[in-house]
CSV table of C-alpha atoms and ligand atoms in Angstrom, one decimal:
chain,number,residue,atom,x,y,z
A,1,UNK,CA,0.0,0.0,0.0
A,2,UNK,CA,1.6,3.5,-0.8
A,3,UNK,CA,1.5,6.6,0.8
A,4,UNK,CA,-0.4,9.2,-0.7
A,5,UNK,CA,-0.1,12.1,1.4
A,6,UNK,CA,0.7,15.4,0.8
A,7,UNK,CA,0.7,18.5,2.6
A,8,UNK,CA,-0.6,21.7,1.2
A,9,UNK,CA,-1.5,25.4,2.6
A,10,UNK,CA,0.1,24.0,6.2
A,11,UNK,CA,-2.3,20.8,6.2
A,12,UNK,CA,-1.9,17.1,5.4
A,13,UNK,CA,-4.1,15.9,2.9
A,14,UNK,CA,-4.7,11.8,2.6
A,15,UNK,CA,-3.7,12.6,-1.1
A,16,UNK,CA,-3.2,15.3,-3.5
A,17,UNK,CA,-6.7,15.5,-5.5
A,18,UNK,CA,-8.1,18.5,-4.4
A,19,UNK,CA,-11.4,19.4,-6.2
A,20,UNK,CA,-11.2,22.8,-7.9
A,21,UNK,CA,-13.5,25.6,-7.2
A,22,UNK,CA,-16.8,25.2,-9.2
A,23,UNK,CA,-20.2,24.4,-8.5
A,24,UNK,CA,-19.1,21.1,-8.0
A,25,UNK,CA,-18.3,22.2,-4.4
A,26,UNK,CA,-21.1,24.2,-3.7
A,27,UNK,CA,-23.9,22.5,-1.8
A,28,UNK,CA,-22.8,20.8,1.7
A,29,UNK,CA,-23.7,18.0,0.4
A,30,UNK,CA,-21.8,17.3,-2.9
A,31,UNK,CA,-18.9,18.5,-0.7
A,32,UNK,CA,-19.5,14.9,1.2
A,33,UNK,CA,-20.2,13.3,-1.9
A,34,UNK,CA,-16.5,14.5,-3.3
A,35,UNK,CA,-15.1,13.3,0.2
A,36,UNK,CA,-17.0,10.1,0.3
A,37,UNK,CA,-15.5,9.5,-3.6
A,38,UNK,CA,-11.3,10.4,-1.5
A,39,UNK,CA,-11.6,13.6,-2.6
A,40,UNK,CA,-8.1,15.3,-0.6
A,41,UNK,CA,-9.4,18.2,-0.5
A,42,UNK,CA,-11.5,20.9,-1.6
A,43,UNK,CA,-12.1,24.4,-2.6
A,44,UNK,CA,-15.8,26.1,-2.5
A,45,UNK,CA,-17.2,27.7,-5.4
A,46,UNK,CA,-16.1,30.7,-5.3
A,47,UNK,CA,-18.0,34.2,-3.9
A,48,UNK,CA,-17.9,37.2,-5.7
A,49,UNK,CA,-16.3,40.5,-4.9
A,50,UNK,CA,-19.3,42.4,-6.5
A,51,UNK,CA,-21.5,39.6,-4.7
A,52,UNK,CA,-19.8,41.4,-1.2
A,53,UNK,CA,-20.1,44.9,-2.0
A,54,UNK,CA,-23.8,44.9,-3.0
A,55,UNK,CA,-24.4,43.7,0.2
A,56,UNK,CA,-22.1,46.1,1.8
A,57,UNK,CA,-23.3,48.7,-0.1
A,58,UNK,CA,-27.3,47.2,0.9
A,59,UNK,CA,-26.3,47.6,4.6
A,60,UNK,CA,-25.5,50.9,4.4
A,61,UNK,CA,-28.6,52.4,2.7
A,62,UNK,CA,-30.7,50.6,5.1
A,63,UNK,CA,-29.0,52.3,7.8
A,64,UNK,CA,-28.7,55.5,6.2
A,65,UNK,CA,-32.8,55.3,5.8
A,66,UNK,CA,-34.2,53.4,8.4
A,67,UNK,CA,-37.0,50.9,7.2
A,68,UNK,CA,-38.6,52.5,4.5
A,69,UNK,CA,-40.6,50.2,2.7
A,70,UNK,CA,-38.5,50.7,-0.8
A,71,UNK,CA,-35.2,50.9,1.0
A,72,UNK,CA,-36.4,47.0,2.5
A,73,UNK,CA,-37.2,45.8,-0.6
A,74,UNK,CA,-34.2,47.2,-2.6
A,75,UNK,CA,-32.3,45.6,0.7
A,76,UNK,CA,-34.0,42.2,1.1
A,77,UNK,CA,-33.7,42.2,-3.0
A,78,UNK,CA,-30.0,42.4,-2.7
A,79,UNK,CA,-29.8,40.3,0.3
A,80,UNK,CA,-32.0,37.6,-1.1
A,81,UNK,CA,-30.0,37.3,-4.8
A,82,UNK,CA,-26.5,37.7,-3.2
A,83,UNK,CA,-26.9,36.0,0.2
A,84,UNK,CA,-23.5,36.4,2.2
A,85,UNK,CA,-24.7,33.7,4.9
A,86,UNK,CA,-25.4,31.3,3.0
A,87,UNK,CA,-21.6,31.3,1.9
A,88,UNK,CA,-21.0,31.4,5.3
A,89,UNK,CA,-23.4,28.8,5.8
A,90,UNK,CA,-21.7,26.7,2.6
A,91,UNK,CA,-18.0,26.6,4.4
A,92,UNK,CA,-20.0,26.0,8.1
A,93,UNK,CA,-21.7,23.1,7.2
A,94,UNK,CA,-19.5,21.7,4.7
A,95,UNK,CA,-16.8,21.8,7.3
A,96,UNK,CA,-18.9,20.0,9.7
A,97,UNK,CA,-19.7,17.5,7.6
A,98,UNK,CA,-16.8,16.4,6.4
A,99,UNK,CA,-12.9,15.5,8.0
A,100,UNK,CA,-11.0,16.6,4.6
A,101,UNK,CA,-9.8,20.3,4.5
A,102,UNK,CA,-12.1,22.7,3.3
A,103,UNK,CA,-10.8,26.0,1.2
A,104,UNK,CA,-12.9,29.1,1.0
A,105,UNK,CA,-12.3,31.3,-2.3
A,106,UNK,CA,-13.1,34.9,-3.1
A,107,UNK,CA,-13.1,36.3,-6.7
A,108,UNK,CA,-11.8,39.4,-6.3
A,109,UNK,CA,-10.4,42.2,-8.4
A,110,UNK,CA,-9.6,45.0,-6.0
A,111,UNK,CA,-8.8,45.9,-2.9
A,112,UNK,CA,-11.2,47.2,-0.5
A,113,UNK,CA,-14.2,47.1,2.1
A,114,UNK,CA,-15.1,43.4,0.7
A,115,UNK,CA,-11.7,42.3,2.7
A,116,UNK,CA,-13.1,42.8,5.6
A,117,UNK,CA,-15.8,39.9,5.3
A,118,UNK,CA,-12.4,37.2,4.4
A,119,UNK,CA,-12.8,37.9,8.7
A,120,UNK,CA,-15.9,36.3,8.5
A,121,UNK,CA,-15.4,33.2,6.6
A,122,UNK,CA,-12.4,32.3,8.8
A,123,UNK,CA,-14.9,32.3,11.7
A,124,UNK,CA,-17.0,29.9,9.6
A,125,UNK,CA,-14.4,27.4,9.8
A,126,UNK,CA,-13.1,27.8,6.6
A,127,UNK,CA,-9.7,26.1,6.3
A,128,UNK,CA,-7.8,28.6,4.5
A,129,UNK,CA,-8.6,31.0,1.9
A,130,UNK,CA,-7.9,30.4,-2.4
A,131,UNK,CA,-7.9,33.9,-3.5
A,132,UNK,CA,-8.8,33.8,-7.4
A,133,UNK,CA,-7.4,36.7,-9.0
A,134,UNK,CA,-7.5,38.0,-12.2
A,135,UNK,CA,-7.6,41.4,-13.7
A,136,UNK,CA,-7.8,41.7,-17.5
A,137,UNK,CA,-4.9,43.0,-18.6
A,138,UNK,CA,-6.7,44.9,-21.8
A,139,UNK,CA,-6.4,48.5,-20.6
A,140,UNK,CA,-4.1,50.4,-23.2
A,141,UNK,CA,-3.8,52.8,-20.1
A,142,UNK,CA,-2.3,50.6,-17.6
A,143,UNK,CA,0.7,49.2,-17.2
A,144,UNK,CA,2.1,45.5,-16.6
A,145,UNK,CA,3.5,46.6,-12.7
A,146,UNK,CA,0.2,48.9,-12.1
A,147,UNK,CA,-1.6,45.4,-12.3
A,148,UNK,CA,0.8,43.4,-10.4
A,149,UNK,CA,1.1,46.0,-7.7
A,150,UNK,CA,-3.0,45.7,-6.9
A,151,UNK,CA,-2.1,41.5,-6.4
A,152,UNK,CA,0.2,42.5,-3.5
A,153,UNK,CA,-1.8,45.1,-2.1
A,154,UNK,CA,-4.7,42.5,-2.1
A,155,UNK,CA,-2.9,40.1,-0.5
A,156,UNK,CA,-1.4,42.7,2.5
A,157,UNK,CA,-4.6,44.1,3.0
A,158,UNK,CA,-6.5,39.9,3.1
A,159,UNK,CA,-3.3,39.0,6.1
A,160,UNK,CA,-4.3,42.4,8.0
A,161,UNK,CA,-7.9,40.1,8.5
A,162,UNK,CA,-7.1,36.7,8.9
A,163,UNK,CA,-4.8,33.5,10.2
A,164,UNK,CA,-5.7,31.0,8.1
A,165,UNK,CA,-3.4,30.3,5.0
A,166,UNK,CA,-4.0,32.3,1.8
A,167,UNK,CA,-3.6,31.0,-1.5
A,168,UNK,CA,-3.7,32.7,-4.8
A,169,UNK,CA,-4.6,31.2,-8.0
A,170,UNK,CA,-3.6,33.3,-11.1
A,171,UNK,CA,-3.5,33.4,-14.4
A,172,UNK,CA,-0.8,33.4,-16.9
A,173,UNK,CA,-0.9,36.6,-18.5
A,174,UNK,CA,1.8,38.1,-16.4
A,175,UNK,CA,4.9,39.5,-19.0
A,176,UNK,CA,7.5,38.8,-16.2
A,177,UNK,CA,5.5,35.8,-14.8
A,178,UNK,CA,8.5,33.5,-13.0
A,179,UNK,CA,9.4,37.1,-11.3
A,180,UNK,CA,6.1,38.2,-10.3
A,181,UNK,CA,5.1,34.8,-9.3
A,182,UNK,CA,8.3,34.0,-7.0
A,183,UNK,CA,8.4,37.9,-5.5
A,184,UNK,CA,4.4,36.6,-4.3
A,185,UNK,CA,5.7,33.8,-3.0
A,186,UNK,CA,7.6,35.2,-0.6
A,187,UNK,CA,5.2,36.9,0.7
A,188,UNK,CA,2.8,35.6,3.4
A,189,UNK,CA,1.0,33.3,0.7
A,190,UNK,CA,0.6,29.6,1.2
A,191,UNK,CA,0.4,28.3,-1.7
A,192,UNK,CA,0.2,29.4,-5.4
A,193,UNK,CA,-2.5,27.5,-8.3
A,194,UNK,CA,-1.3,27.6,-11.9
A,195,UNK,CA,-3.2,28.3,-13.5
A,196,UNK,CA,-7.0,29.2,-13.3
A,197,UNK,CA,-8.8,28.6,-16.9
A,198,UNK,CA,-11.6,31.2,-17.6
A,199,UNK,CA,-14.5,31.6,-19.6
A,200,UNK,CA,-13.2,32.1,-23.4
A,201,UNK,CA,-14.8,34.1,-25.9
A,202,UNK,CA,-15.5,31.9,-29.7
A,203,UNK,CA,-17.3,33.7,-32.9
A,204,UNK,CA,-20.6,31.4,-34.5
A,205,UNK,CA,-19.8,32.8,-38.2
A,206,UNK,CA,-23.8,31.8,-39.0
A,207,UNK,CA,-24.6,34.1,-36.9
A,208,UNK,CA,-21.9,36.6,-36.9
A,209,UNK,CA,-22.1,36.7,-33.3
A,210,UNK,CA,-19.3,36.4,-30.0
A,211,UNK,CA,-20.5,33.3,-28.0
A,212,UNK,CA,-19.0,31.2,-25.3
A,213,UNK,CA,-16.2,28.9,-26.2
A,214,UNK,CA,-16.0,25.4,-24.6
A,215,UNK,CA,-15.7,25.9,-20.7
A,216,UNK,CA,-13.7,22.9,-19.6
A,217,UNK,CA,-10.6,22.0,-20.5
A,218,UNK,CA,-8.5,19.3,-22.6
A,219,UNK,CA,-6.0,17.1,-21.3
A,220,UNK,CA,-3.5,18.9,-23.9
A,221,UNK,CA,-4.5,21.8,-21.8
A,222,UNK,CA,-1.7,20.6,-18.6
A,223,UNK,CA,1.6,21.4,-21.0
A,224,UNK,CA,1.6,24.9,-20.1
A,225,UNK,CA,1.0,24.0,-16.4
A,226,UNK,CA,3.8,21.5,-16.6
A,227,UNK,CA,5.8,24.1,-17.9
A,228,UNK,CA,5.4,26.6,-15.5
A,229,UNK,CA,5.2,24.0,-12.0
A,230,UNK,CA,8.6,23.1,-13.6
A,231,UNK,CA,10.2,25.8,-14.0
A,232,UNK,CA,8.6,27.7,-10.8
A,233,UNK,CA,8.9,24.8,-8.2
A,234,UNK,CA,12.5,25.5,-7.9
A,235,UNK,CA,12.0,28.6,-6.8
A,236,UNK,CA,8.5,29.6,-5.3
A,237,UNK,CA,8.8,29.5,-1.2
A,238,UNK,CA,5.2,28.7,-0.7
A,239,UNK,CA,3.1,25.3,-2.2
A,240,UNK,CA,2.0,25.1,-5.2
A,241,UNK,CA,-1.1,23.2,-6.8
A,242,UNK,CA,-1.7,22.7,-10.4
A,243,UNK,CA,-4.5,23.5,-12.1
A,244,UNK,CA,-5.7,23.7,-15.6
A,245,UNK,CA,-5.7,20.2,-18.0
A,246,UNK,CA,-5.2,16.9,-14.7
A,247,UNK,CA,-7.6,15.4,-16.2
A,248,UNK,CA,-6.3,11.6,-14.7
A,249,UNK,CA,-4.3,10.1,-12.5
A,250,UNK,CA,-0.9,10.0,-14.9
A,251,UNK,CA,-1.9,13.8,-14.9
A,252,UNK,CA,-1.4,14.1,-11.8
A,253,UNK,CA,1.8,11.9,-11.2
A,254,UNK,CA,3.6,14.4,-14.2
A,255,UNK,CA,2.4,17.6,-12.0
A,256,UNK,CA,4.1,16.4,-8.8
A,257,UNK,CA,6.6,15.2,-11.0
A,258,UNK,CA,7.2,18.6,-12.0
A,259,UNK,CA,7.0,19.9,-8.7
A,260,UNK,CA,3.1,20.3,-7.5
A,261,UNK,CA,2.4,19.7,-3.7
A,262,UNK,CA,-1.0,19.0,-5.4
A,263,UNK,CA,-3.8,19.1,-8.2
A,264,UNK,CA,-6.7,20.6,-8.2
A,265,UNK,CA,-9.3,19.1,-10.8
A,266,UNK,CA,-12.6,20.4,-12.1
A,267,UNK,CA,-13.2,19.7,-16.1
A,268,UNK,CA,-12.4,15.7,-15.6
A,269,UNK,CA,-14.8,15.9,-12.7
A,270,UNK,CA,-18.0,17.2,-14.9
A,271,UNK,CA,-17.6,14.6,-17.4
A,272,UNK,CA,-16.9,12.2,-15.8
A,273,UNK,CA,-18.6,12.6,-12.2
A,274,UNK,CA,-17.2,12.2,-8.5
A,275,UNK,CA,-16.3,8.8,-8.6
A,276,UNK,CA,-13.9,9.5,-10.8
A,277,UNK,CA,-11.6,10.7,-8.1
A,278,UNK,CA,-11.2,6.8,-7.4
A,279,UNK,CA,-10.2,6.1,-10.7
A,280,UNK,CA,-7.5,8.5,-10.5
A,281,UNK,CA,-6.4,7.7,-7.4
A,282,UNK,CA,-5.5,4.5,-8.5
A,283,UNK,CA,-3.9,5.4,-11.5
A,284,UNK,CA,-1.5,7.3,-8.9
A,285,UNK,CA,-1.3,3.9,-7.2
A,286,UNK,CA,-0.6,1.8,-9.5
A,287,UNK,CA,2.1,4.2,-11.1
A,288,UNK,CA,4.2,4.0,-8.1
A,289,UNK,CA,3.9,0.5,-7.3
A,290,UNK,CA,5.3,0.1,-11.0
A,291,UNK,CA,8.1,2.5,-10.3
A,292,UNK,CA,8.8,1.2,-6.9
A,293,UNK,CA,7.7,4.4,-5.0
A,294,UNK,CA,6.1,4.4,-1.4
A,295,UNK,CA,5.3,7.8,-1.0
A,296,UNK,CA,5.2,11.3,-2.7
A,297,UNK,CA,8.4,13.0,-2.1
A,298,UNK,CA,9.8,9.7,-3.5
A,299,UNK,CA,9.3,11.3,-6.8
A,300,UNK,CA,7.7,14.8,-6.5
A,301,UNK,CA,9.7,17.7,-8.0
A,302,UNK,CA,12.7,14.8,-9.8
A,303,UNK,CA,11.1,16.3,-13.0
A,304,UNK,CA,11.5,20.3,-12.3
A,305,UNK,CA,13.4,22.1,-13.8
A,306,UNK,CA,17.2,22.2,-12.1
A,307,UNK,CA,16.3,18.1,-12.2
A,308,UNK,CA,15.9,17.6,-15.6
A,309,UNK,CA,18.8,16.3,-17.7
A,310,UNK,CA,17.3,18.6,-20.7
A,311,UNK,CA,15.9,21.8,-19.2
A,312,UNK,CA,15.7,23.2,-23.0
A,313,UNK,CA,12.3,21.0,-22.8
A,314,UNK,CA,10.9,23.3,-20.9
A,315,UNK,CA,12.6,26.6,-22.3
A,316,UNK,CA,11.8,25.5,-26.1
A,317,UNK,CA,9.1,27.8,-27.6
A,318,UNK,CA,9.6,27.5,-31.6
A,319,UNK,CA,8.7,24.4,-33.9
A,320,UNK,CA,12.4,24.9,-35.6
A,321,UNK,CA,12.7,20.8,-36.4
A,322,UNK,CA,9.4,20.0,-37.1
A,323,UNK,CA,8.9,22.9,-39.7
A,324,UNK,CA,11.9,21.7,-41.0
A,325,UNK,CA,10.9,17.6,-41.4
A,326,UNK,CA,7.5,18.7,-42.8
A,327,UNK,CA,8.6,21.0,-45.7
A,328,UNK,CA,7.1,19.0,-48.3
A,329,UNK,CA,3.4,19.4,-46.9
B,1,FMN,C1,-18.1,25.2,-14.8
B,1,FMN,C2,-16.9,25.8,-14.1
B,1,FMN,C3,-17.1,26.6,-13.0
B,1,FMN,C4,-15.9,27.2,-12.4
B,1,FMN,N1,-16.1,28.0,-11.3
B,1,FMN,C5,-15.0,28.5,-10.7
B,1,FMN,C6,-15.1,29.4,-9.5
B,1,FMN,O1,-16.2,29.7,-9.1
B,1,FMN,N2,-14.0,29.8,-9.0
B,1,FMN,C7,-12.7,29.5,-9.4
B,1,FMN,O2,-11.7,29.9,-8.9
B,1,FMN,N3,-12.6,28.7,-10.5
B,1,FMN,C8,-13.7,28.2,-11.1
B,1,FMN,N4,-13.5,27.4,-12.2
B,1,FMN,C9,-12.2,27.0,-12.6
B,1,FMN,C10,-11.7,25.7,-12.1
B,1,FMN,O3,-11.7,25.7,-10.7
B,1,FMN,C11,-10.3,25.3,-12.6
B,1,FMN,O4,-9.4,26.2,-12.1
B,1,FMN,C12,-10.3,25.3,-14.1
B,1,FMN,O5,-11.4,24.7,-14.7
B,1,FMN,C13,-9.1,24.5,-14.6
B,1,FMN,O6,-9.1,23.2,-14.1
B,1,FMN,P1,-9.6,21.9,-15.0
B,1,FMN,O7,-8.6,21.8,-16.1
B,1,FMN,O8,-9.5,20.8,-14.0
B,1,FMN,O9,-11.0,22.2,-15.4
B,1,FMN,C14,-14.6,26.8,-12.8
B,1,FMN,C15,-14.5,25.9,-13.9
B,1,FMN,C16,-15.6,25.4,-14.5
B,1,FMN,C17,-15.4,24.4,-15.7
């Protein structure tokens, strides 16, 4: 029997499956369902920074105007739609019913009043805190390190609140990623996912109209992750899961390969349902018993980059010898 256990964000998880935020982990009980399938771990769907203000923002005008009957409705509207508690409620009772560690997360794109309620899910319960952060870099106006700077500030002003660990999971649109991503890491931050995948825009040429391209990913998706676990793991000083294309168990082996404390999985588990966690789970099994491994940090990070007899794996970005063996297409 092998050891699967890893530890991430400063706890020991039975293994390194941790099931990504999504509305697969956002009911109480599907969060028991992904635990009773040996889930690792998992993160809540995440809440909203606009989803906080509006309520903040609700709060205020009914205080400003007592209980006018408009103000309660325009209050209990907001409260109703965007209902902070039962977030609250989510990490409570999912923590309760459940032994695995349980991650909040907050979308957020600023810095500001809606910190103040990270306090509050820490009180839940909520075993640490997956901040997912992105800001869309398409601003002619702004600048690469006017972006970056608001991911710090975030961070400083979400420690000011809380205890629990704080993770970030980003994007890969940074120009100076390794640099931005290491100079975070040494910061107060637990742990770092690479990458989130976001909703992409396609074009239906019947129609002539933008629509919604596919929302899960491929398992060709995880190169880029590879890439970037590898070449980061050697220098990050905080955990690091990866996320973006595991789609099985062998997926998961090349991540910690690479150097991942952990996965986080959300596509493979869509199509393919919670009990596919098992499935993967013995993939990592059985892949170690083949090679002879007992336990993780048998074989995690003997693929990074400063471990690799050809880093230039990793480094190579051009098709040179393949556009030259396919010349006479
Ligand atoms: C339907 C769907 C909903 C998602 N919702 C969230 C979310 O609320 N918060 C978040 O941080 N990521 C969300 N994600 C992103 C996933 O957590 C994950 O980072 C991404 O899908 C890449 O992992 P994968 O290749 O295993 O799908 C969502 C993904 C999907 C497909």
């Amino acid at each position: 029997m092998v050891d699967l256990k890893t530890s991430y964000m400063g706890k020991t998880l039975k293994n390194p499956i941790i099931v990504g935020s999504s509305e697969l982990c956002d009911s109480p009980e599907k969060v028991k369902k992904l635990e009773e399938n040996g889930a690792g771990a998992v993160v809540l769907k995440s809440l909203f920074e606009e989803q906080i203000m509006m309520e903040v923002d609700a709060q205020r005008v009914n205080n400003m105007y007592g209980s006018y009957d408009d103000v309660e409705n325009y209050v209990s509207f907001y409260t109703r739609k965007h209902n902070l508690d039962e977030y609250l409620s989510l990490v409570e009772k999912s923590k309760q019913g459940t032994d695995i560690p349980v991650f909040a997360s907050i979308n957020c794109i600023s810095n500001g009043e809606w910190v103040e309620f990270a306090r509050q899910i820490e009180s839940a319960g909520a075993d640490g805190l997956e901040l997912n952060m992105f800001i869309m870099p398409n601003d002619p106006q702004t600048s690469g390190n006017e972006i970056e700077r608001i991911y710090f500030e975030i961070l400083e002003d979400i420690k000011k609140e809380i205890s629990i660990p704080v993770a970030m999971k980003v994007s890969s649109y940074f120009s100076g990623m390794a640099q931005m991503l290491v100079d975070l890491s040494k910061t107060d931050l637990a742990a770092l996912v690479l990458f989130n995948h976001f909703y992409q825009p396609d074009i239906n040429v019947d129609k002539e109209e933008v629509v919604s391209g596919d929302i899960f990913t491929q398992p060709r998706d995880i190169s880029n992750t590879l890439r970037w676990v590898g070449f980061l793991s050697d220098h990050v000083e905080c955990d690091l899961a990866a996320s973006t294309g595991v789609h099985s168990g062998y997926d998961a082996v090349k991540a910690l390969l690479t150097g991942a404390n952990a996965v986080q999985v959300a596509s493979a588990l869509y199509k393919n349902k919670p009990a596919y966690i098992k499935t993967m789970l013995q993939e990592i099994e059985n892949w170690m018993q083949q090679k002879g491994y007992n336990s993780l940090n048998d074989f995690k990070g003997k693929l990074s980059y400063a471990n690799v007899k050809r880093p230039m794996m990793y480094e190579r970005a051009q098709f040179m010898k393949y556009y030259s063996n396919y010349t006479d297409l």
